[in-house]
Short mmCIF file of C-alpha atoms in Angstrom, two decimals:
data_model
loop_
_atom_site.label_atom_id
_atom_site.label_comp_id
_atom_site.label_asym_id
_atom_site.label_seq_id
_atom_site.Cartn_x
_atom_site.Cartn_y
_atom_site.Cartn_z
CA MET V 2 -93.00 -160.42 -210.14
CA ASP V 3 -90.20 -161.24 -212.32
CA CYS V 4 -89.34 -164.80 -212.17
CA ASN V 5 -86.41 -164.64 -214.41
CA PRO V 6 -82.95 -167.07 -213.17
CA LEU V 7 -80.67 -164.86 -214.80
CA ASN V 8 -81.93 -161.95 -212.26
CA PHE V 9 -81.39 -164.06 -209.48
CA ILE V 10 -77.58 -165.15 -210.76
CA SER V 11 -76.57 -161.96 -211.65
CA ALA V 12 -77.93 -160.73 -207.96
CA ILE V 13 -74.14 -163.02 -206.77
CA GLU V 14 -71.97 -160.32 -205.04
CA PRO V 15 -68.33 -161.45 -206.36
CA LEU V 16 -66.71 -163.60 -203.55
CA ASN V 17 -63.09 -160.70 -202.74
CA GLY V 18 -62.21 -162.92 -199.43
CA GLY V 19 -64.49 -161.40 -196.91
CA ASN V 20 -67.93 -162.19 -197.69
CA TYR V 21 -67.93 -165.72 -198.23
CA ASN V 22 -70.32 -166.71 -195.31
CA SER V 23 -72.79 -164.15 -196.98
CA ARG V 24 -71.82 -164.79 -200.28
CA ARG V 25 -72.64 -168.44 -200.21
CA GLU V 26 -75.75 -168.20 -198.87
CA LYS V 27 -77.19 -166.04 -202.11
CA VAL V 28 -75.31 -168.51 -204.38
CA GLU V 29 -77.53 -171.82 -202.84
CA THR V 30 -80.30 -169.35 -202.85
CA ALA V 31 -80.11 -168.71 -206.41
CA LEU V 32 -79.33 -171.88 -207.42
CA ALA V 33 -82.71 -173.08 -205.04
CA LEU V 34 -85.13 -170.11 -207.59
CA SER V 35 -83.00 -170.95 -210.59
CA ASP V 36 -84.03 -174.88 -210.21
CA ILE V 37 -80.00 -175.89 -210.59
CA ASP V 38 -79.18 -177.19 -207.28
CA LEU V 39 -79.65 -180.75 -207.82
CA ALA V 40 -75.61 -180.99 -207.65
CA LEU V 41 -75.51 -178.96 -204.22
CA THR V 42 -78.57 -180.76 -202.77
CA ALA V 43 -78.56 -185.01 -203.85
CA PRO V 44 -75.45 -187.06 -204.22
CA CYS V 45 -74.40 -188.42 -207.55
CA PRO V 46 -76.34 -191.69 -208.32
CA ILE V 47 -74.46 -194.16 -208.56
CA GLU V 48 -74.99 -196.55 -211.06
CA PRO V 49 -75.95 -199.83 -210.91
CA LYS V 50 -74.32 -203.25 -212.25
CA ASP V 51 -75.19 -204.65 -215.33
CA PRO V 52 -76.56 -208.46 -214.79
CA VAL V 53 -74.42 -211.38 -215.16
CA ARG V 54 -74.86 -214.99 -216.46
CA ALA V 55 -74.08 -217.64 -213.73
CA GLU V 56 -72.25 -220.60 -214.57
CA ASN V 57 -75.73 -223.27 -213.98
CA GLU V 58 -77.77 -220.23 -215.11
CA SER V 59 -80.18 -220.91 -218.04
CA GLU V 60 -80.37 -218.69 -220.54
CA ALA V 61 -84.48 -218.05 -220.21
CA ALA V 62 -82.99 -216.93 -216.37
CA PHE V 63 -81.17 -214.49 -217.08
CA ASN V 64 -82.71 -212.58 -220.14
CA ALA V 65 -85.45 -212.66 -217.47
CA ARG V 66 -82.86 -210.57 -215.35
CA VAL V 67 -81.72 -208.16 -217.99
CA HIS V 68 -85.08 -207.27 -218.80
CA ASP V 69 -85.64 -206.47 -215.26
CA HIS V 70 -82.92 -204.55 -214.95
CA ALA V 71 -83.55 -202.11 -218.31
CA PRO V 72 -85.91 -200.49 -216.29
CA ILE V 73 -82.84 -199.77 -213.60
CA ARG V 74 -80.35 -198.76 -216.31
CA MET V 75 -83.00 -196.06 -218.06
CA GLN V 76 -83.51 -194.46 -214.48
CA TYR V 77 -80.23 -194.63 -214.05
CA ASP V 78 -78.97 -193.03 -217.04
CA LEU V 79 -81.96 -190.03 -216.78
CA ASP V 80 -80.96 -189.23 -213.51
CA ARG V 81 -77.25 -189.10 -214.20
CA ALA V 82 -77.94 -187.02 -217.36
CA LYS V 83 -80.35 -184.01 -214.86
CA TRP V 84 -77.58 -184.33 -211.65
CA GLY V 85 -74.38 -183.91 -214.57
CA SER V 86 -76.19 -181.38 -216.08
CA SER V 87 -76.78 -179.09 -212.87
CA ASN V 88 -73.77 -179.91 -211.44
CA ARG V 89 -72.05 -178.09 -214.65
CA LYS V 90 -74.29 -175.19 -214.15
CA CYS V 91 -73.68 -174.86 -210.47
CA MET V 92 -69.95 -174.98 -211.65
CA MET V 93 -70.16 -171.77 -214.32
CA VAL V 94 -72.20 -169.75 -211.69
CA ILE V 95 -70.05 -170.43 -208.64
CA LYS V 96 -66.73 -169.94 -210.60
CA SER V 97 -68.11 -167.29 -212.74
CA SER V 98 -69.15 -165.34 -208.89
CA ILE V 99 -65.36 -165.82 -208.19
CA LEU V 100 -62.65 -162.73 -208.47
CA GLU V 101 -60.03 -164.71 -210.90
CA ALA V 102 -57.16 -163.68 -208.37
CA ILE V 103 -58.95 -165.65 -206.01
CA ARG V 104 -60.11 -168.22 -208.17
CA GLY V 105 -55.86 -170.02 -208.90
CA VAL V 106 -56.11 -170.57 -204.58
CA ILE V 107 -59.01 -173.15 -204.74
CA PRO V 108 -58.03 -175.99 -205.67
CA GLU V 109 -60.52 -177.94 -208.78
CA CYS V 110 -62.63 -180.62 -208.08
CA ASP V 111 -65.24 -182.33 -210.18
CA THR V 112 -68.59 -181.38 -208.48
CA ALA V 113 -70.02 -177.54 -207.32
CA ARG V 114 -70.21 -179.92 -203.36
CA GLU V 115 -67.03 -180.36 -203.35
CA TYR V 116 -65.46 -177.51 -204.45
CA LEU V 117 -67.79 -175.36 -202.30
CA ILE V 118 -65.81 -177.72 -199.32
CA ASN V 119 -63.26 -176.09 -200.16
CA MET V 120 -63.91 -172.67 -200.66
CA GLU V 121 -65.08 -172.47 -197.00
CA SER V 122 -61.80 -174.41 -196.01
CA GLN V 123 -59.30 -171.86 -197.92
CA PHE V 124 -61.78 -168.47 -196.64
CA THR V 125 -61.57 -169.64 -192.95
CA VAL V 126 -59.23 -167.45 -191.59
CA SER V 127 -60.88 -164.86 -193.82
CA SER V 128 -63.89 -165.26 -191.86
CA LYS V 129 -62.12 -165.11 -188.39
CA ALA V 130 -60.75 -161.83 -188.87
CA TYR V 131 -64.49 -160.63 -190.94
CA ALA V 132 -65.56 -161.90 -187.22
CA SER V 133 -63.21 -159.61 -185.79
CA THR V 134 -64.25 -156.78 -187.62
CA LEU V 135 -67.81 -157.10 -186.56
CA ILE V 136 -67.21 -157.16 -183.12
CA ARG V 137 -64.90 -154.17 -182.89
CA LYS V 138 -67.48 -152.31 -184.91
CA LEU V 139 -70.56 -153.57 -182.56
CA ASN V 140 -68.25 -152.72 -179.21
CA THR V 141 -67.67 -148.68 -181.04
CA MET V 142 -70.60 -148.37 -182.57
CA LYS V 143 -72.49 -144.91 -181.63
CA TYR V 144 -76.10 -143.48 -182.71
CA THR V 145 -75.87 -140.14 -183.54
CA ASN V 146 -78.93 -139.20 -185.94
CA GLY V 147 -81.23 -141.29 -188.79
CA GLY V 148 -83.34 -143.16 -186.91
CA ILE V 149 -83.02 -145.24 -184.20
CA ARG V 150 -84.72 -147.85 -185.59
CA ASP V 151 -82.64 -148.40 -188.57
CA HIS V 152 -79.89 -148.01 -186.11
CA ILE V 153 -80.10 -150.88 -183.59
CA LEU V 154 -81.45 -152.82 -186.68
CA ARG V 155 -77.67 -152.56 -188.12
CA MET V 156 -76.55 -153.90 -184.98
CA SER V 157 -78.96 -156.86 -184.99
CA ASN V 158 -77.75 -157.60 -188.56
CA MET V 159 -73.85 -157.38 -187.24
CA THR V 160 -75.00 -159.91 -184.70
CA SER V 161 -77.04 -162.32 -187.39
CA LYS V 162 -73.67 -162.76 -189.11
CA LEU V 163 -71.73 -163.58 -185.85
CA LYS V 164 -74.46 -166.13 -185.90
CA SER V 165 -73.63 -167.72 -189.31
CA MET V 166 -69.93 -168.26 -188.06
CA ASP V 167 -70.93 -169.72 -185.17
CA MET V 168 -70.43 -167.12 -183.01
CA GLU V 169 -73.75 -165.82 -181.93
CA LEU V 170 -74.37 -163.41 -178.91
CA PRO V 171 -76.91 -164.03 -176.20
CA GLU V 172 -79.84 -161.22 -177.09
CA GLU V 173 -79.33 -159.59 -173.51
CA PHE V 174 -76.22 -159.48 -174.08
CA ILE V 175 -76.74 -157.63 -177.20
CA ILE V 176 -79.69 -155.51 -175.83
CA HIS V 177 -76.60 -154.21 -173.13
CA LEU V 178 -74.50 -153.83 -176.75
CA VAL V 179 -77.64 -150.95 -177.75
CA ILE V 180 -77.68 -149.39 -174.68
CA THR V 181 -74.14 -148.54 -174.40
CA SER V 182 -74.53 -147.01 -178.22
CA LEU V 183 -77.12 -144.60 -177.46
CA PRO V 184 -76.15 -140.72 -176.53
CA LYS V 185 -76.59 -139.13 -173.60
CA GLU V 186 -80.26 -138.14 -174.40
CA PHE V 187 -81.13 -141.76 -173.33
CA GLU V 188 -79.36 -141.94 -169.88
CA THR V 189 -82.58 -141.87 -167.77
CA PHE V 190 -84.04 -143.92 -170.26
CA ALA V 191 -80.67 -146.84 -169.79
CA VAL V 192 -81.13 -146.03 -166.24
CA ASN V 193 -84.47 -147.16 -166.08
CA TYR V 194 -84.28 -150.30 -168.13
CA ASN V 195 -81.06 -150.75 -165.74
CA SER V 196 -83.66 -151.03 -162.69
CA GLN V 197 -86.74 -152.98 -163.46
CA LEU V 198 -86.45 -156.65 -163.50
CA GLU V 199 -87.69 -157.57 -167.32
CA LYS V 200 -85.54 -158.44 -170.22
CA TRP V 201 -86.31 -157.14 -173.22
CA GLY V 202 -85.76 -158.81 -176.79
CA ILE V 203 -84.53 -156.76 -180.00
CA GLU V 204 -88.22 -156.08 -180.71
CA LYS V 205 -89.38 -154.03 -177.31
CA MET V 206 -86.27 -152.78 -176.96
CA ILE V 207 -86.54 -151.06 -180.89
CA ASP V 208 -90.58 -150.41 -179.47
CA MET V 209 -89.09 -148.73 -176.52
CA CYS V 210 -86.53 -146.51 -177.73
CA VAL V 211 -88.77 -145.36 -180.67
CA GLN V 212 -90.79 -143.86 -177.98
CA GLU V 213 -88.39 -141.94 -176.06
CA GLU V 214 -87.01 -140.24 -178.93
CA GLU V 215 -90.30 -139.49 -180.01
CA ARG V 216 -90.90 -138.63 -176.47
CA LEU V 217 -87.15 -136.50 -176.80
CA LYS V 218 -88.17 -134.75 -180.16
CA GLY V 219 -91.60 -133.52 -178.42
CA SER V 220 -89.66 -132.09 -175.69
CA SER V 221 -87.11 -130.28 -177.45
CA GLY V 222 -89.19 -128.96 -180.58
CA ASP V 223 -90.02 -131.95 -183.41
CA THR V 224 -85.72 -132.33 -183.67
CA ILE V 225 -82.85 -133.08 -181.63
CA ASN V 226 -79.07 -132.31 -182.01
CA TYR V 227 -77.54 -135.37 -180.30
CA LEU V 228 -74.30 -134.73 -178.41
CA SER V 229 -70.69 -135.52 -179.93
CA GLN V 230 -68.99 -138.28 -177.75
CA ASN V 231 -65.95 -136.72 -179.60
CA LYS V 232 -63.80 -135.26 -177.29
CA LYS V 233 -63.45 -131.22 -177.75
CA ARG V 234 -60.42 -129.45 -179.50
CA ASN V 235 -58.59 -127.93 -176.62
CA TYR V 236 -57.39 -124.68 -177.99
CA GLN V 237 -56.02 -123.61 -173.84
CA ASN V 238 -52.41 -124.39 -175.09
CA ASN V 239 -52.49 -122.40 -178.51
CA ASN V 240 -54.29 -119.30 -176.29
CA SER V 241 -50.79 -119.71 -173.53
CA LYS V 242 -48.76 -118.86 -176.18
CA LEU V 243 -50.19 -115.54 -177.07
CA GLN V 244 -50.16 -114.38 -172.91
CA GLY V 245 -47.27 -111.51 -172.13
CA LYS V 246 -47.13 -110.45 -176.22
CA PRO V 247 -49.47 -107.36 -176.21
CA GLN V 248 -50.91 -106.34 -179.93
CA TRP V 249 -50.12 -102.91 -180.64
CA ASN V 250 -52.60 -101.01 -181.71
CA ALA V 251 -53.78 -96.80 -182.12
CA SER V 252 -55.93 -96.78 -179.53
CA SER V 253 -54.05 -98.16 -176.83
CA SER V 254 -51.06 -96.17 -177.74
CA LYS V 255 -52.46 -93.04 -178.39
CA ALA V 256 -53.69 -93.83 -175.07
CA HIS V 257 -50.70 -94.49 -173.64
CA GLY V 258 -47.59 -92.94 -174.62
CA LYS V 259 -46.51 -96.31 -175.97
CA ALA V 260 -43.76 -96.10 -178.83
CA PRO V 261 -43.78 -97.60 -181.93
CA MET V 262 -41.81 -100.47 -183.59
CA HIS V 263 -39.47 -99.63 -185.58
CA ASP V 264 -36.70 -101.12 -187.88
CA HIS V 265 -33.31 -99.39 -186.89
CA HIS V 266 -34.35 -99.19 -183.11
CA GLN V 267 -34.84 -101.63 -180.60
CA ARG V 268 -38.11 -101.54 -178.68
CA SER V 269 -39.26 -103.48 -175.49
CA ASN V 270 -42.38 -105.90 -175.96
CA HIS V 271 -43.72 -104.46 -172.83
CA GLU V 272 -46.21 -100.89 -172.88
CA VAL V 273 -43.85 -97.55 -171.90
CA VAL V 274 -46.60 -94.83 -170.37
CA VAL V 275 -44.75 -91.78 -170.98
CA ASP V 276 -45.11 -88.63 -168.89
CA LYS V 277 -46.80 -85.33 -170.95
CA ASP V 278 -43.43 -83.46 -171.38
CA THR V 279 -41.38 -86.31 -172.99
CA CYS V 280 -40.58 -87.21 -176.29
CA LYS V 281 -41.90 -90.63 -177.31
CA TRP V 282 -39.34 -90.77 -179.78
CA CYS V 283 -35.90 -90.48 -177.56
CA LYS V 284 -38.06 -90.85 -173.88
CA ILE V 285 -36.01 -87.56 -172.72
CA LYS V 286 -37.53 -85.29 -170.72
CA GLY V 287 -37.99 -81.53 -171.71
CA TYR V 288 -39.96 -81.67 -175.34
CA TYR V 289 -41.91 -83.20 -177.80
CA GLN V 290 -41.53 -85.63 -180.16
CA LYS V 291 -42.18 -82.96 -182.81
CA ASP V 292 -39.12 -80.89 -181.65
CA CYS V 293 -36.89 -84.39 -181.46
CA VAL V 294 -33.94 -83.87 -183.12
CA GLU V 295 -33.32 -87.41 -183.34
CA PHE V 296 -36.98 -87.76 -184.53
CA LEU V 297 -36.68 -85.08 -187.43
CA LYS V 298 -33.21 -86.63 -188.74
CA HIS V 299 -35.14 -89.88 -189.60
CA LEU V 300 -37.88 -88.50 -191.36
CA CYS V 301 -35.67 -86.72 -193.36
CA GLY V 302 -34.18 -90.25 -194.52
CA LYS V 303 -37.61 -90.72 -195.07
CA GLY V 304 -38.09 -88.07 -197.62
CA ILE V 305 -38.51 -85.19 -195.61
CA PRO V 306 -37.28 -81.71 -195.10
CA TYR V 307 -35.55 -80.60 -191.65
CA GLU V 308 -35.97 -77.95 -191.00
CA GLU V 309 -33.86 -76.11 -188.38
CA ASP V 310 -35.40 -73.19 -187.01
CA PRO V 311 -37.73 -74.22 -184.28
CA ALA V 312 -40.48 -71.84 -184.95
CA LYS V 313 -41.14 -72.76 -188.09
CA ARG V 314 -40.78 -76.56 -187.29
CA ARG V 315 -43.89 -76.06 -184.84
CA GLU V 316 -46.06 -73.96 -187.79
CA LYS V 317 -45.33 -76.78 -190.29
CA HIS V 318 -46.10 -79.24 -187.40
#
């Protein structure tokens, strides 16, 4: 196992305003594992007062007190040097893991402990906003796939973060949040839980949910496609726009005698049925479309020569 202190320190995530609580735990852990957290766990040593000779005190008695005070002074100097080194290193680690834009809003101070207190006072509002975000996620979180154990552990991790911000949720309430986050396939499981008097803890809830998921997989061929809880898109309005507008095609037009649409003639959008001996172009009875003068003149506009003789026209058509 690599116990290099630099590895613990480099693992500290930068402070970005919304991760104060989780980051502070990592900072304190890294400093402790690096054995430089003395300035956080102990106050600064108090300097002892040097002995002062009293008016009626003999020189021998004073020298004896000075001699007795020497070890105390020496121990203070050692402790003060050790604490000062720890305080300096802690300040360097804490400040180096804060974004420069945020570092400027934290008041300066002489000790690492005071600096952490100032950080806490600055990010109290951010912590409240972060707590609101966690609560909102817990209320709206839904399980879709990926392992129900991981899903419940993610929810449990969110509640532990709230606990660190003095917003601890009762375990029974967490269990109900988990139940409501399960998909429709777990409805029978939820009914069975609500109908019994026994109350489960997180660990038992995980075990029972895993067993239920395995049962569902076994009954559906080892795979589960959980139904999406999103609303289905309604296509009825779009389809209704097409109602009443018949679509022309060659087969329906030929079967019912529907007239084709042309640019210079206005035709009805509704289907038109004509008699057998009626021209499909001008809708006049007595001749067919191939004998219609108006239709033949229209063809002349398309580059087809007009034949005056009806007999020859029949031969061509």
